[in-house]
PDB file of C-alpha atoms in Angstrom:
ATOM      1  CA  MET A  57      14.527   2.542  16.838  1.00 76.00           C
ATOM      2  CA  LYS A  58      15.223  -0.311  19.035  1.00 92.00           C
ATOM      3  CA  ARG A  59      11.993  -1.953  20.251  1.00 97.00           C
ATOM      4  CA  ILE A  60       9.220  -2.215  16.865  1.00 98.00           C
ATOM      5  CA  LEU A  61       5.952  -3.203  16.616  1.00 98.00           C
ATOM      6  CA  ILE A  62       4.671  -3.981  13.137  1.00 98.00           C
ATOM      7  CA  THR A  63       0.564  -4.050  12.607  1.00 98.00           C
ATOM      8  CA  GLY A  64      -0.768  -5.979   9.807  1.00 96.00           C
ATOM      9  CA  VAL A  65       2.788  -7.973   9.484  1.00 97.00           C
ATOM     10  CA  SER A  66       1.038 -10.784   7.507  1.00 95.00           C
ATOM     11  CA  GLY A  67       0.071  -9.061   4.781  1.00 93.00           C
ATOM     12  CA  TYR A  68       2.350  -7.889   1.664  1.00 94.00           C
ATOM     13  CA  ILE A  69       4.707  -5.276   3.020  1.00 95.00           C
ATOM     14  CA  GLY A  70       4.093  -6.135   6.086  1.00 96.00           C
ATOM     15  CA  SER A  71       5.954  -9.082   5.950  1.00 96.00           C
ATOM     16  CA  LYS A  72       8.637  -7.730   3.910  1.00 96.00           C
ATOM     17  CA  ILE A  73       8.998  -5.521   6.483  1.00 97.00           C
ATOM     18  CA  ALA A  74       9.416  -7.855   9.248  1.00 97.00           C
ATOM     19  CA  ARG A  75      12.032  -9.835   6.830  1.00 96.00           C
ATOM     20  CA  ALA A  76      14.091  -6.796   6.288  1.00 97.00           C
ATOM     21  CA  LEU A  77      14.569  -5.518   9.604  1.00 97.00           C
ATOM     22  CA  ALA A  78      15.079  -9.210  11.669  1.00 95.00           C
ATOM     23  CA  PRO A  79      19.056  -9.056  10.498  1.00 94.00           C
ATOM     24  CA  HIS A  80      19.539  -5.565  12.543  1.00 92.00           C
ATOM     25  CA  ALA A  81      21.333  -6.075  15.537  1.00 89.00           C
ATOM     26  CA  ARG A  82      20.616  -2.642  16.486  1.00 92.00           C
ATOM     27  CA  ILE A  83      17.026  -4.005  17.048  1.00 95.00           C
ATOM     28  CA  GLU A  84      16.084  -5.878  20.489  1.00 96.00           C
ATOM     29  CA  THR A  85      12.125  -6.290  19.901  1.00 96.00           C
ATOM     30  CA  LEU A  86      10.539  -7.191  16.508  1.00 98.00           C
ATOM     31  CA  ILE A  87       6.954  -7.686  17.235  1.00 98.00           C
ATOM     32  CA  GLY A  88       4.340  -8.001  14.337  1.00 98.00           C
ATOM     33  CA  ILE A  89       0.279  -7.763  15.255  1.00 98.00           C
ATOM     34  CA  ASP A  90      -2.189  -9.048  13.351  1.00 96.00           C
ATOM     35  CA  ILE A  91      -5.764 -11.138  12.946  1.00 94.00           C
ATOM     36  CA  ARG A  92      -3.319 -14.643  11.672  1.00 94.00           C
ATOM     37  CA  ALA A  93      -0.027 -15.803  11.633  1.00 93.00           C
ATOM     38  CA  PRO A  94       2.034 -14.563   9.139  1.00 91.00           C
ATOM     39  CA  GLN A  95       3.787 -17.306   6.385  1.00 88.00           C
ATOM     40  CA  ASP A  96       8.015 -18.098   6.716  1.00 84.00           C
ATOM     41  CA  SER A  97       8.293 -14.986   9.602  1.00 87.00           C
ATOM     42  CA  PRO A  98      11.665 -14.428  10.140  1.00 91.00           C
ATOM     43  CA  THR A  99      12.968 -16.550  13.856  1.00 91.00           C
ATOM     44  CA  ARG A 100      13.901 -13.093  15.234  1.00 94.00           C
ATOM     45  CA  LEU A 101       9.485 -11.752  15.299  1.00 96.00           C
ATOM     46  CA  THR A 102       7.617 -12.188  18.282  1.00 97.00           C
ATOM     47  CA  PHE A 103       3.923 -12.634  16.634  1.00 97.00           C
ATOM     48  CA  ILE A 104       0.747 -11.420  18.938  1.00 98.00           C
ATOM     49  CA  GLN A 105      -2.885 -12.110  17.419  1.00 97.00           C
ATOM     50  CA  HIS A 106      -4.277  -8.882  17.525  1.00 97.00           C
ATOM     51  CA  ASP A 107      -6.990  -6.740  15.839  1.00 95.00           C
ATOM     52  CA  VAL A 108      -5.885  -3.208  15.094  1.00 95.00           C
ATOM     53  CA  ARG A 109      -9.914  -2.097  16.444  1.00 95.00           C
ATOM     54  CA  ALA A 110      -9.047  -3.567  19.911  1.00 96.00           C
ATOM     55  CA  PRO A 111      -7.050  -1.754  22.424  1.00 95.00           C
ATOM     56  CA  MET A 112      -3.526  -1.653  22.370  1.00 96.00           C
ATOM     57  CA  ALA A 113      -1.825   0.499  24.456  1.00 97.00           C
ATOM     58  CA  ASP A 114      -1.273  -2.108  27.423  1.00 98.00           C
ATOM     59  CA  LEU A 115       0.805  -4.393  24.471  1.00 98.00           C
ATOM     60  CA  PHE A 116       2.825  -1.208  23.626  1.00 98.00           C
ATOM     61  CA  ARG A 117       3.791  -0.630  27.712  1.00 98.00           C
ATOM     62  CA  ARG A 118       4.465  -4.338  27.848  1.00 98.00           C
ATOM     63  CA  HIS A 119       7.046  -4.369  25.255  1.00 97.00           C
ATOM     64  CA  ALA A 120       8.535  -0.569  25.756  1.00 98.00           C
ATOM     65  CA  ILE A 121       7.456  -0.022  21.907  1.00 98.00           C
ATOM     66  CA  ASP A 122       9.733   2.887  20.872  1.00 98.00           C
ATOM     67  CA  THR A 123       8.553   2.958  17.083  1.00 98.00           C
ATOM     68  CA  VAL A 124       5.234   1.672  15.136  1.00 99.00           C
ATOM     69  CA  ILE A 125       5.172   1.230  11.707  1.00 99.00           C
ATOM     70  CA  HIS A 126       1.258   0.884  10.538  1.00 98.00           C
ATOM     71  CA  ALA A 127       0.503  -1.462   7.536  1.00 96.00           C
ATOM     72  CA  ALA A 128      -2.323  -3.359   8.392  1.00 90.00           C
ATOM     73  CA  TYR A 129      -5.045  -2.392   6.019  1.00 79.00           C
ATOM     74  CA  VAL A 130      -7.798  -4.548   3.747  1.00 73.00           C
ATOM     75  CA  LEU A 131      -6.494  -4.032   0.527  1.00 65.00           C
ATOM     76  CA  PRO A 132      -9.052  -6.519  -1.605  1.00 59.00           C
ATOM     77  CA  PRO A 133     -12.561  -4.622  -1.992  1.00 61.00           C
ATOM     78  CA  ILE A 134     -14.874  -6.850  -0.089  1.00 60.00           C
ATOM     79  CA  HIS A 135     -18.339  -6.912  -0.021  1.00 62.00           C
ATOM     80  CA  ASP A 136     -18.767  -5.305   3.344  1.00 68.00           C
ATOM     81  CA  ARG A 137     -17.902  -1.574   2.844  1.00 78.00           C
ATOM     82  CA  ALA A 138     -18.827  -0.883   6.451  1.00 84.00           C
ATOM     83  CA  LEU A 139     -16.719  -3.638   8.013  1.00 85.00           C
ATOM     84  CA  MET A 140     -13.786  -2.571   5.626  1.00 85.00           C
ATOM     85  CA  GLU A 141     -14.159   0.982   6.535  1.00 87.00           C
ATOM     86  CA  ASP A 142     -14.280   0.021  10.521  1.00 87.00           C
ATOM     87  CA  ILE A 143     -11.045  -1.670   9.792  1.00 87.00           C
ATOM     88  CA  ASN A 144      -8.991   0.804   7.824  1.00 91.00           C
ATOM     89  CA  VAL A 145     -10.311   3.912   9.270  1.00 94.00           C
ATOM     90  CA  ALA A 146     -11.193   2.845  13.081  1.00 94.00           C
ATOM     91  CA  GLY A 147      -7.986   0.690  13.078  1.00 95.00           C
ATOM     92  CA  THR A 148      -5.803   3.716  12.183  1.00 96.00           C
ATOM     93  CA  ARG A 149      -7.390   5.627  14.993  1.00 96.00           C
ATOM     94  CA  ASN A 150      -6.467   3.283  17.724  1.00 96.00           C
ATOM     95  CA  VAL A 151      -3.114   2.251  16.359  1.00 97.00           C
ATOM     96  CA  ILE A 152      -2.247   6.422  16.948  1.00 97.00           C
ATOM     97  CA  THR A 153      -4.645   6.774  20.083  1.00 96.00           C
ATOM     98  CA  ALA A 154      -2.228   3.934  21.795  1.00 97.00           C
ATOM     99  CA  CYS A 155       1.157   5.813  20.375  1.00 97.00           C
ATOM    100  CA  GLN A 156       0.098   9.083  21.833  1.00 96.00           C
ATOM    101  CA  LYS A 157      -0.780   6.775  24.888  1.00 96.00           C
ATOM    102  CA  THR A 158       2.802   5.352  25.819  1.00 97.00           C
ATOM    103  CA  GLY A 159       5.070   7.488  24.472  1.00 96.00           C
ATOM    104  CA  VAL A 160       6.487   6.004  20.903  1.00 97.00           C
ATOM    105  CA  GLU A 161       8.826   7.916  19.213  1.00 97.00           C
ATOM    106  CA  HIS A 162       8.456   7.167  15.502  1.00 98.00           C
ATOM    107  CA  LEU A 163       4.955   6.150  13.669  1.00 98.00           C
ATOM    108  CA  LEU A 164       5.523   5.475  10.188  1.00 98.00           C
ATOM    109  CA  TYR A 165       2.482   4.714   8.188  1.00 98.00           C
ATOM    110  CA  THR A 166       2.257   3.048   4.272  1.00 97.00           C
ATOM    111  CA  SER A 167      -0.464   5.100   2.753  1.00 97.00           C
ATOM    112  CA  SER A 168      -0.629   4.835  -1.025  1.00 97.00           C
ATOM    113  CA  ALA A 169      -1.195   6.916  -3.668  1.00 98.00           C
ATOM    114  CA  THR A 170      -4.578   6.447  -3.747  1.00 97.00           C
ATOM    115  CA  ALA A 171      -5.345   9.104  -1.527  1.00 98.00           C
ATOM    116  CA  TYR A 172      -4.648  11.586  -4.571  1.00 98.00           C
ATOM    117  CA  GLY A 173      -7.608   9.673  -6.402  1.00 98.00           C
ATOM    118  CA  PHE A 174      -8.475   8.605  -9.660  1.00 97.00           C
ATOM    119  CA  HIS A 175      -9.495  11.750 -12.057  1.00 98.00           C
ATOM    120  CA  PRO A 176      -9.273  13.338 -15.679  1.00 97.00           C
ATOM    121  CA  ASP A 177      -8.173  16.414 -14.281  1.00 98.00           C
ATOM    122  CA  ASN A 178      -5.170  14.929 -12.204  1.00 98.00           C
ATOM    123  CA  GLU A 179      -1.477  16.692 -12.023  1.00 97.00           C
ATOM    124  CA  ILE A 180       0.789  14.931 -13.974  1.00 97.00           C
ATOM    125  CA  PRO A 181       2.785  13.924 -11.785  1.00 98.00           C
ATOM    126  CA  LEU A 182       1.103  14.516  -8.567  1.00 99.00           C
ATOM    127  CA  THR A 183       2.992  15.973  -5.971  1.00 99.00           C
ATOM    128  CA  GLU A 184       3.092  16.252  -1.650  1.00 98.00           C
ATOM    129  CA  ASN A 185       1.099  19.336  -2.159  1.00 98.00           C
ATOM    130  CA  SER A 186      -1.349  18.088  -4.867  1.00 98.00           C
ATOM    131  CA  PRO A 187      -4.988  17.558  -2.801  1.00 98.00           C
ATOM    132  CA  LEU A 188      -5.631  14.500  -1.510  1.00 98.00           C
ATOM    133  CA  ARG A 189      -9.555  14.173  -3.192  1.00 98.00           C
ATOM    134  CA  GLY A 190      -9.260   9.966  -3.335  1.00 97.00           C
ATOM    135  CA  ASN A 191     -12.956   8.194  -4.911  1.00 96.00           C
ATOM    136  CA  ASP A 192     -15.696   8.812  -2.399  1.00 94.00           C
ATOM    137  CA  ASP A 193     -17.135   5.336  -5.040  1.00 92.00           C
ATOM    138  CA  PHE A 194     -14.054   3.209  -4.135  1.00 91.00           C
ATOM    139  CA  THR A 195     -13.968   2.429  -0.421  1.00 90.00           C
ATOM    140  CA  TYR A 196      -9.827   1.793  -0.320  1.00 91.00           C
ATOM    141  CA  SER A 197      -8.804   5.438  -2.121  1.00 94.00           C
ATOM    142  CA  LYS A 198     -12.032   6.555   0.323  1.00 95.00           C
ATOM    143  CA  ASN A 199     -10.279   5.587   3.378  1.00 95.00           C
ATOM    144  CA  LYS A 200      -6.563   6.550   2.695  1.00 95.00           C
ATOM    145  CA  LYS A 201      -7.964   9.858   2.004  1.00 97.00           C
ATOM    146  CA  GLU A 202      -9.821   9.927   5.086  1.00 96.00           C
ATOM    147  CA  ILE A 203      -6.813   8.565   7.075  1.00 96.00           C
ATOM    148  CA  GLU A 204      -4.439  11.026   5.871  1.00 96.00           C
ATOM    149  CA  PHE A 205      -6.952  13.627   7.304  1.00 96.00           C
ATOM    150  CA  ILE A 206      -6.858  12.157  10.426  1.00 95.00           C
ATOM    151  CA  PHE A 207      -2.928  12.135  10.546  1.00 95.00           C
ATOM    152  CA  GLN A 208      -3.104  15.830   9.386  1.00 92.00           C
ATOM    153  CA  ASN A 209      -4.955  16.490  12.987  1.00 89.00           C
ATOM    154  CA  VAL A 210      -2.773  14.437  14.759  1.00 91.00           C
ATOM    155  CA  ILE A 211       0.486  16.327  13.253  1.00 88.00           C
ATOM    156  CA  GLY A 212       1.629  18.760  15.798  1.00 77.00           C
ATOM    157  CA  GLU A 213      -0.494  17.686  18.671  1.00 82.00           C
ATOM    158  CA  GLN A 214       2.604  15.110  20.288  1.00 81.00           C
ATOM    159  CA  PRO A 215       6.137  17.027  19.071  1.00 83.00           C
ATOM    160  CA  SER A 216       8.027  14.413  20.596  1.00 87.00           C
ATOM    161  CA  MET A 217       6.813  11.816  18.049  1.00 94.00           C
ATOM    162  CA  ALA A 218       7.770  11.649  14.626  1.00 96.00           C
ATOM    163  CA  ILE A 219       5.008  11.275  11.765  1.00 97.00           C
ATOM    164  CA  THR A 220       6.364  10.163   8.376  1.00 98.00           C
ATOM    165  CA  ILE A 221       3.708   9.203   5.659  1.00 98.00           C
ATOM    166  CA  LEU A 222       4.404   7.248   2.574  1.00 98.00           C
ATOM    167  CA  ARG A 223       2.368   7.427  -0.626  1.00 99.00           C
ATOM    168  CA  PRO A 224       3.833   4.594  -2.671  1.00 98.00           C
ATOM    169  CA  CYS A 225       2.087   3.934  -6.473  1.00 98.00           C
ATOM    170  CA  PHE A 226       1.143   0.303  -7.046  1.00 95.00           C
ATOM    171  CA  VAL A 227       3.873  -1.801  -5.713  1.00 97.00           C
ATOM    172  CA  VAL A 228       4.883  -5.043  -7.760  1.00 98.00           C
ATOM    173  CA  GLY A 229       7.177  -7.414  -7.249  1.00 96.00           C
ATOM    174  CA  PRO A 230       7.539 -11.183  -6.795  1.00 95.00           C
ATOM    175  CA  GLY A 231       5.152 -10.982  -4.481  1.00 91.00           C
ATOM    176  CA  PHE A 232       2.297  -8.996  -6.063  1.00 90.00           C
ATOM    177  CA  ASN A 233      -1.181 -10.803  -5.303  1.00 87.00           C
ATOM    178  CA  ASN A 234      -3.705  -8.115  -5.447  1.00 87.00           C
ATOM    179  CA  PRO A 235      -6.784  -7.764  -7.581  1.00 87.00           C
ATOM    180  CA  LEU A 236      -4.840  -6.504  -9.972  1.00 90.00           C
ATOM    181  CA  ALA A 237      -2.476  -8.703 -10.418  1.00 92.00           C
ATOM    182  CA  THR A 238      -5.051 -11.489 -10.703  1.00 91.00           C
ATOM    183  CA  HIS A 239      -6.636  -9.761 -13.151  1.00 92.00           C
ATOM    184  CA  LEU A 240      -3.711  -9.279 -15.342  1.00 94.00           C
ATOM    185  CA  LYS A 241      -3.091 -12.526 -15.359  1.00 94.00           C
ATOM    186  CA  LYS A 242      -6.083 -14.313 -17.057  1.00 93.00           C
ATOM    187  CA  ARG A 243      -5.342 -15.820 -20.196  1.00 94.00           C
ATOM    188  CA  PHE A 244      -7.902 -12.565 -21.838  1.00 94.00           C
ATOM    189  CA  VAL A 245      -7.473  -9.754 -20.104  1.00 94.00           C
ATOM    190  CA  LEU A 246     -10.117  -6.907 -20.265  1.00 93.00           C
ATOM    191  CA  CYS A 247      -9.020  -3.913 -19.881  1.00 94.00           C
ATOM    192  CA  PRO A 248     -11.113  -0.323 -20.182  1.00 95.00           C
ATOM    193  CA  ASN A 249     -10.482   2.103 -23.361  1.00 95.00           C
ATOM    194  CA  PRO A 250      -8.893   4.316 -23.263  1.00 94.00           C
ATOM    195  CA  SER A 251      -6.825   3.768 -20.306  1.00 96.00           C
ATOM    196  CA  ALA A 252      -3.806   6.147 -18.478  1.00 97.00           C
ATOM    197  CA  PRO A 253      -0.328   4.447 -18.255  1.00 98.00           C
ATOM    198  CA  MET A 254       0.426   3.429 -14.855  1.00 98.00           C
ATOM    199  CA  GLN A 255       3.251   3.788 -12.622  1.00 99.00           C
ATOM    200  CA  PHE A 256       4.897   0.956 -10.306  1.00 98.00           C
ATOM    201  CA  VAL A 257       6.915   0.684  -7.396  1.00 99.00           C
ATOM    202  CA  HIS A 258       9.293  -2.433  -6.647  1.00 98.00           C
ATOM    203  CA  GLU A 259       8.163  -4.282  -3.053  1.00 98.00           C
ATOM    204  CA  ASP A 260      12.142  -4.272  -2.205  1.00 98.00           C
ATOM    205  CA  ASP A 261      12.477  -0.549  -3.338  1.00 99.00           C
ATOM    206  CA  LEU A 262       9.472   0.236  -1.508  1.00 98.00           C
ATOM    207  CA  VAL A 263      11.100  -1.697   1.890  1.00 98.00           C
ATOM    208  CA  ARG A 264      14.503   0.247   1.355  1.00 98.00           C
ATOM    209  CA  VAL A 265      12.576   3.738   1.935  1.00 99.00           C
ATOM    210  CA  ILE A 266      11.150   2.327   4.872  1.00 98.00           C
ATOM    211  CA  GLN A 267      14.443   1.361   6.250  1.00 98.00           C
ATOM    212  CA  LEU A 268      15.699   4.731   5.353  1.00 98.00           C
ATOM    213  CA  CYS A 269      12.972   6.725   7.309  1.00 98.00           C
ATOM    214  CA  LEU A 270      13.347   4.170  10.381  1.00 97.00           C
ATOM    215  CA  GLU A 271      17.038   5.016  10.737  1.00 96.00           C
ATOM    216  CA  ASN A 272      16.880   8.637   9.675  1.00 96.00           C
ATOM    217  CA  ARG A 273      13.946   9.341  12.400  1.00 96.00           C
ATOM    218  CA  LEU A 274      12.125  10.998   8.848  1.00 96.00           C
ATOM    219  CA  GLU A 275       8.947  12.912   9.204  1.00 96.00           C
ATOM    220  CA  GLY A 276       6.674  14.376   6.912  1.00 97.00           C
ATOM    221  CA  VAL A 277       5.094  13.407   3.724  1.00 98.00           C
ATOM    222  CA  TYR A 278       7.056  11.121   0.996  1.00 99.00           C
ATOM    223  CA  ASN A 279       5.806  10.184  -2.449  1.00 99.00           C
ATOM    224  CA  VAL A 280       7.203   6.411  -3.698  1.00 99.00           C
ATOM    225  CA  GLY A 281       7.266   5.749  -7.151  1.00 99.00           C
ATOM    226  CA  GLY A 282       9.675   4.656  -9.864  1.00 98.00           C
ATOM    227  CA  ASP A 283      10.426   6.208 -12.901  1.00 98.00           C
ATOM    228  CA  GLY A 284       8.472   5.530 -16.137  1.00 98.00           C
ATOM    229  CA  THR A 285       5.238   3.791 -16.440  1.00 99.00           C
ATOM    230  CA  LEU A 286       3.859   1.021 -18.552  1.00 98.00           C
ATOM    231  CA  THR A 287       0.414   0.858 -20.292  1.00 98.00           C
ATOM    232  CA  LEU A 288      -2.110  -1.668 -19.745  1.00 97.00           C
ATOM    233  CA  LYS A 289      -1.333  -3.009 -23.186  1.00 98.00           C
ATOM    234  CA  GLU A 290       2.519  -3.147 -22.455  1.00 98.00           C
ATOM    235  CA  MET A 291       1.635  -5.290 -18.799  1.00 98.00           C
ATOM    236  CA  VAL A 292      -0.446  -7.735 -20.334  1.00 98.00           C
ATOM    237  CA  CYS A 293       2.412  -8.315 -23.222  1.00 97.00           C
ATOM    238  CA  LEU A 294       4.963  -8.869 -20.894  1.00 97.00           C
ATOM    239  CA  LEU A 295       2.453 -11.412 -18.612  1.00 97.00           C
ATOM    240  CA  GLY A 296       2.279 -13.384 -22.607  1.00 97.00           C
ATOM    241  CA  ASN A 297      -1.525 -12.915 -22.247  1.00 97.00           C
ATOM    242  CA  VAL A 298      -4.286 -11.389 -24.377  1.00 97.00           C
ATOM    243  CA  HIS A 299      -5.002  -7.784 -24.184  1.00 97.00           C
ATOM    244  CA  CYS A 300      -8.842  -7.065 -24.902  1.00 95.00           C
ATOM    245  CA  PRO A 301      -9.972  -3.945 -24.885  1.00 96.00           C
ATOM    246  CA  LEU A 302     -13.365  -2.789 -23.754  1.00 95.00           C
ATOM    247  CA  PRO A 303     -15.158   0.729 -24.147  1.00 96.00           C
ATOM    248  CA  ALA A 304     -16.039   2.179 -20.655  1.00 92.00           C
ATOM    249  CA  ALA A 305     -19.538   2.402 -21.124  1.00 92.00           C
ATOM    250  CA  MET A 306     -19.406  -1.294 -21.783  1.00 93.00           C
ATOM    251  CA  MET A 307     -17.220  -2.772 -19.065  1.00 92.00           C
ATOM    252  CA  ILE A 308     -18.264  -0.895 -16.352  1.00 91.00           C
ATOM    253  CA  PRO A 309     -21.621  -2.356 -16.515  1.00 92.00           C
ATOM    254  CA  ILE A 310     -20.449  -5.539 -17.235  1.00 90.00           C
ATOM    255  CA  ASN A 311     -17.914  -5.501 -13.958  1.00 89.00           C
ATOM    256  CA  HIS A 312     -20.733  -4.269 -12.153  1.00 88.00           C
ATOM    257  CA  MET A 313     -23.333  -7.056 -12.566  1.00 92.00           C
ATOM    258  CA  ALA A 314     -20.557  -9.525 -12.293  1.00 88.00           C
ATOM    259  CA  TRP A 315     -18.954  -8.055  -9.157  1.00 86.00           C
ATOM    260  CA  PHE A 316     -22.681  -7.918  -7.787  1.00 88.00           C
ATOM    261  CA  LEU A 317     -22.879 -11.843  -8.398  1.00 88.00           C
ATOM    262  CA  ARG A 318     -19.765 -12.493  -7.183  1.00 86.00           C
ATOM    263  CA  MET A 319     -18.974 -14.089 -10.324  1.00 85.00           C
ATOM    264  CA  THR A 320     -14.860 -13.858  -9.571  1.00 82.00           C
ATOM    265  CA  TRP A 321     -13.718 -15.827 -12.909  1.00 80.00           C
ATOM    266  CA  LEU A 322     -14.618 -12.203 -14.582  1.00 79.00           C
ATOM    267  CA  THR A 323     -14.024  -9.823 -11.675  1.00 82.00           C
ATOM    268  CA  GLU A 324     -12.183  -9.050  -8.023  1.00 82.00           C
ATOM    269  CA  PHE A 325     -13.103  -5.479  -7.555  1.00 84.00           C
ATOM    270  CA  PRO A 326     -16.789  -2.919  -7.744  1.00 85.00           C
ATOM    271  CA  SER A 327     -16.845  -1.137 -11.427  1.00 89.00           C
ATOM    272  CA  PRO A 328     -14.979   2.070  -9.569  1.00 88.00           C
ATOM    273  CA  ALA A 329     -11.717   0.392  -9.058  1.00 90.00           C
ATOM    274  CA  LEU A 330     -11.499   0.066 -12.573  1.00 94.00           C
ATOM    275  CA  ASN A 331     -10.801   4.373 -12.518  1.00 96.00           C
ATOM    276  CA  ILE A 332      -7.401   2.489 -11.433  1.00 96.00           C
ATOM    277  CA  MET A 333      -6.715   2.222 -15.323  1.00 96.00           C
ATOM    278  CA  ARG A 334      -8.861   4.548 -16.352  1.00 97.00           C
ATOM    279  CA  TYR A 335      -7.077   7.764 -15.350  1.00 98.00           C
ATOM    280  CA  PRO A 336      -3.311   9.168 -14.654  1.00 97.00           C
ATOM    281  CA  TRP A 337      -2.097   9.052 -10.551  1.00 98.00           C
ATOM    282  CA  VAL A 338       1.624   8.770 -11.637  1.00 99.00           C
ATOM    283  CA  VAL A 339       3.566  10.497  -8.776  1.00 99.00           C
ATOM    284  CA  SER A 340       6.705  12.359  -8.175  1.00 99.00           C
ATOM    285  CA  SER A 341       9.520  10.922  -6.096  1.00 98.00           C
ATOM    286  CA  ALA A 342      11.270  14.061  -6.542  1.00 99.00           C
ATOM    287  CA  LYS A 343      11.026  15.072  -3.085  1.00 99.00           C
ATOM    288  CA  LEU A 344      12.294  11.711  -1.456  1.00 98.00           C
ATOM    289  CA  ILE A 345      15.307  11.675  -3.533  1.00 98.00           C
ATOM    290  CA  ARG A 346      16.157  15.301  -2.766  1.00 98.00           C
ATOM    291  CA  GLU A 347      15.678  15.471   0.586  1.00 97.00           C
ATOM    292  CA  THR A 348      17.106  11.569   1.242  1.00 97.00           C
ATOM    293  CA  GLY A 349      19.183  10.765  -1.915  1.00 97.00           C
ATOM    294  CA  PHE A 350      17.560   7.678  -2.351  1.00 98.00           C
ATOM    295  CA  ILE A 351      18.557   5.640  -5.709  1.00 98.00           C
ATOM    296  CA  TYR A 352      15.667   3.504  -6.438  1.00 99.00           C
ATOM    297  CA  GLN A 353      16.709   0.225  -8.164  1.00 99.00           C
ATOM    298  CA  TYR A 354      13.740  -0.461 -10.291  1.00 99.00           C
ATOM    299  CA  ASP A 355      12.102   1.799 -12.415  1.00 99.00           C
ATOM    300  CA  THR A 356       8.584   1.178 -13.282  1.00 99.00           C
ATOM    301  CA  GLN A 357       9.168  -1.316 -16.179  1.00 98.00           C
ATOM    302  CA  THR A 358      11.788  -3.218 -14.661  1.00 98.00           C
ATOM    303  CA  ALA A 359       9.520  -3.699 -11.138  1.00 98.00           C
ATOM    304  CA  PHE A 360       6.402  -5.170 -13.654  1.00 98.00           C
ATOM    305  CA  GLN A 361       9.411  -7.254 -15.809  1.00 98.00           C
ATOM    306  CA  ASP A 362      10.296  -9.085 -12.110  1.00 98.00           C
ATOM    307  CA  PHE A 363       7.240  -9.238 -11.444  1.00 97.00           C
ATOM    308  CA  ALA A 364       6.415 -11.243 -14.859  1.00 97.00           C
ATOM    309  CA  CYS A 365       9.012 -13.522 -14.540  1.00 96.00           C
ATOM    310  CA  SER A 366       8.096 -14.577 -11.609  1.00 95.00           C
ATOM    311  CA  VAL A 367       4.741 -15.603 -12.771  1.00 95.00           C
ATOM    312  CA  LYS A 368       6.211 -17.272 -15.735  1.00 91.00           C
ATOM    313  CA  ASN A 369       8.563 -19.432 -13.513  1.00 89.00           C
ATOM    314  CA  GLY A 370       5.563 -19.837 -11.237  1.00 81.00           C
ATOM    315  CA  THR A 371       6.945 -18.345  -8.123  1.00 77.00           C
ATOM    316  CA  ALA A 372       4.582 -15.397  -7.792  1.00 68.00           C
TER     317      ALA A 372
END
């Protein structure tokens, strides 16, 4: 772990990782790539503007990269599904190929618990052995599932390269700024009824898990999620807003029309994303804790409370 490259360094998780790794004296080189420059990046970070779909083996060789953290991913749903899938899936294939060609020693991929999918019959909690079913009508979840299958085919092909896959639940904290965060911050928050309790992991805890994996060159798949859950009503109340439950049969067509017409004041995600709130997808961190001794600093409630405080203070 001397020469590290982070893809998606301008994103939520990528930027947090860069700031956490920058002070480490043992790291000789810290490079971040993205299509736009990060804000407030550490001085030790060398930023290179680069699309993950473009060839990068030469870039890896030029800087003698030995560790890659693949955090590049289109998270907010966009209307161009083909472009979203090209960046997410083709971009990941490209990163893996570059790692294989250049002898990278450790590849860590920040996947997501959404790879399990949002289904009414999900196991509670989901373990690393639970099936990856994704949701084919929701591009984000679908791509996460497909990318994990790509990794399954790669693992074992190159024994000299350690591969770590992390499956965090929703990541929350002062930097939480995805479509769910935007939705929950509205004064009147429409929520499908019935809905399922949700799980969160604090952004700082996830970064600590990533550092732990890098320092110990951990291999394998690990769920990452704080203890406990919160209901949508509890989340909305913590933010000081008004919880407005609607029957799913009513909310789905309304949301579909609003998404199609790009009525962002009403919704910022397609209707299949509502299943995130309708069905359970709570993960077990037992494997991570058992094998590493990791101790979470936040549970689901305190992680979300930190986000809520930052919203009220105007820093989120």
